[in-house]
Coordinates of C-alpha atoms in Angstrom, one line a residue:
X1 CA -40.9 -44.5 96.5
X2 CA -38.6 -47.5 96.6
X3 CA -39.9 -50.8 98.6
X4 CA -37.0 -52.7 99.9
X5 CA -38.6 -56.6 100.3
X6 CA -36.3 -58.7 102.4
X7 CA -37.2 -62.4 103.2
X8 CA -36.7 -64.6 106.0
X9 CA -34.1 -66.2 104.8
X10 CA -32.2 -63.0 104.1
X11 CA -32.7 -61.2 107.4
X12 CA -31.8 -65.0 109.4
X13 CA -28.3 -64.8 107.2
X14 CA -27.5 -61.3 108.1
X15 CA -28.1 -61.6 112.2
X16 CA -25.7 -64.3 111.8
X17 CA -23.2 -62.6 110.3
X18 CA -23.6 -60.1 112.6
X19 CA -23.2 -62.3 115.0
X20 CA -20.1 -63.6 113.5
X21 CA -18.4 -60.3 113.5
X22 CA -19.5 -59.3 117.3
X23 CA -18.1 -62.6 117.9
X24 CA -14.7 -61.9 116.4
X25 CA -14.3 -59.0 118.0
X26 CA -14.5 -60.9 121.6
X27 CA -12.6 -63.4 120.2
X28 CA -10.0 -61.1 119.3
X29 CA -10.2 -59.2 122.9
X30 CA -9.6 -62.7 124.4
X31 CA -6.5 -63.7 122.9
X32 CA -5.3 -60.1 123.6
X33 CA -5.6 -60.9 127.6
X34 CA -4.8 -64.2 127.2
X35 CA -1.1 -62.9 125.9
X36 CA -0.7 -60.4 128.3
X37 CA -2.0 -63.2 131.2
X38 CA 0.9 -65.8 129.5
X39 CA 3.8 -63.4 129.5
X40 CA 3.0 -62.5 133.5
X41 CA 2.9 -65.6 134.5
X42 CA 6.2 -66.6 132.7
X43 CA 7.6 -63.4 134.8
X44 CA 6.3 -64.6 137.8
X45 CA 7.8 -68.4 137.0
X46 CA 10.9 -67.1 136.4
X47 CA 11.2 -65.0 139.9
X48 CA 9.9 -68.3 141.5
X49 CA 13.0 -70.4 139.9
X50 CA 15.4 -67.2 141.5
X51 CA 13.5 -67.7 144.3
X52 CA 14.2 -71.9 144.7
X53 CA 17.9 -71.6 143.2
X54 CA 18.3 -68.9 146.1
X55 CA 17.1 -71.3 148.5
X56 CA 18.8 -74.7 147.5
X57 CA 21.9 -72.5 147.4
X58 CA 21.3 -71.3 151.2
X59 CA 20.0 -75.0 152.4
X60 CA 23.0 -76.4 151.0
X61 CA 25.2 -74.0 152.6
X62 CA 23.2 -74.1 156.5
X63 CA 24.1 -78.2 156.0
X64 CA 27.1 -77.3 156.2
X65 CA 27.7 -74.8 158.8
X66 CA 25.1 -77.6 160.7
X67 CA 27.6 -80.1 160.5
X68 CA 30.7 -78.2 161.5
X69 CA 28.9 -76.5 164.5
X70 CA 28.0 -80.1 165.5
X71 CA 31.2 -81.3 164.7
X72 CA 32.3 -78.2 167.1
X73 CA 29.7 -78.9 169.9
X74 CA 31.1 -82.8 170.1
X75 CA 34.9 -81.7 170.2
X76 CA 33.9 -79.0 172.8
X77 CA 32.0 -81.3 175.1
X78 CA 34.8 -84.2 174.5
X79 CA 37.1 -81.4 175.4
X80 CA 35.3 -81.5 178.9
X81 CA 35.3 -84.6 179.1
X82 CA 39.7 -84.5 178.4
X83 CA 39.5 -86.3 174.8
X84 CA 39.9 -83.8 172.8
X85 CA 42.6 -81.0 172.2
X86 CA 42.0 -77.5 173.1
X87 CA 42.9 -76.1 169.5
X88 CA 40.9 -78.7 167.5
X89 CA 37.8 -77.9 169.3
X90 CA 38.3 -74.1 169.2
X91 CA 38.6 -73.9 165.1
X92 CA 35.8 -75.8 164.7
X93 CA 33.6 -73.4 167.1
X94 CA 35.1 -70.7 165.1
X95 CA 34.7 -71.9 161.3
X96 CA 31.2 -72.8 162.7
X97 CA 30.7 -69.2 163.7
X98 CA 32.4 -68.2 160.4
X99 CA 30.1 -70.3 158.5
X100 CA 27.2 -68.7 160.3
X101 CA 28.5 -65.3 159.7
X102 CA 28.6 -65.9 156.1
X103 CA 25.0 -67.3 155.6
X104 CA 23.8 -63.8 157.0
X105 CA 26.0 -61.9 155.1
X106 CA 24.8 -63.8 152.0
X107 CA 21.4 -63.4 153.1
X108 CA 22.0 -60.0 152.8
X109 CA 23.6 -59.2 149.7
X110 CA 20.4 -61.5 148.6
X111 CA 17.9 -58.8 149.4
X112 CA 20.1 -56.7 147.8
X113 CA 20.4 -58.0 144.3
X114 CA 16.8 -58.7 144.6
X115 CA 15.9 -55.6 144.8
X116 CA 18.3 -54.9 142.5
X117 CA 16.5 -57.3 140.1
X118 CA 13.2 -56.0 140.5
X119 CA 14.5 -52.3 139.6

């Protein structure tokens, strides 16, 4: 029969390279997830820029449409008051409402390239 003698030193260099390989492997695991965790969230930044171009976009138009229905409040009520004329004040109520019209109509093609988008 064979005797195997192994001494401390021996056995206290394999455990660590077992170690070193069990450690690999988690090692290698990780950066795995990590990769998979980076390219989500660089989906989820680009849906967020959409997401703020989409709504500078719609605040830039609403300014707008704010300021012309303003405009159109001002000219109606100076129209009341006999200082304005009749037409002036009634295009600007109507390219206010026009203005307002096509916000929601934007709002809704929107949704649908969104959705369009997430297909």
């Amino acid at each position: 029969m064979m005797t195997i003698t192994l001494t401390l030193n021996e056995i206290v260099t394999i455990v660590i390279a077992v170690a070193v390989v069990v450690m690999l492997g988690y090692l290698i695991k990780l950066l795995k997830t990590l990769t998979e965790t980076a390219q989500r969230t660089n989906k989820i930044l680009a849906d967020a820029e959409i997401m703020s171009r989409i709504a500078a976009d719609k605040t830039e138009k609403l300014e707008g449409v704010a300021d012309d229905l303003v405009e159109g409040i001002g000219i109606v009520s100076g129209l009341i008051k006999g200082n304005q004329s009749y037409t002036k004040a009634l295009t600007n109520v109507v390219n206010s409402i026009a203005g307002i019209k096509s916000i929601l109509s934007d709002k809704d093609s929107g949704k649908k390239s969104s959705k369009n988008a997430k297909k």
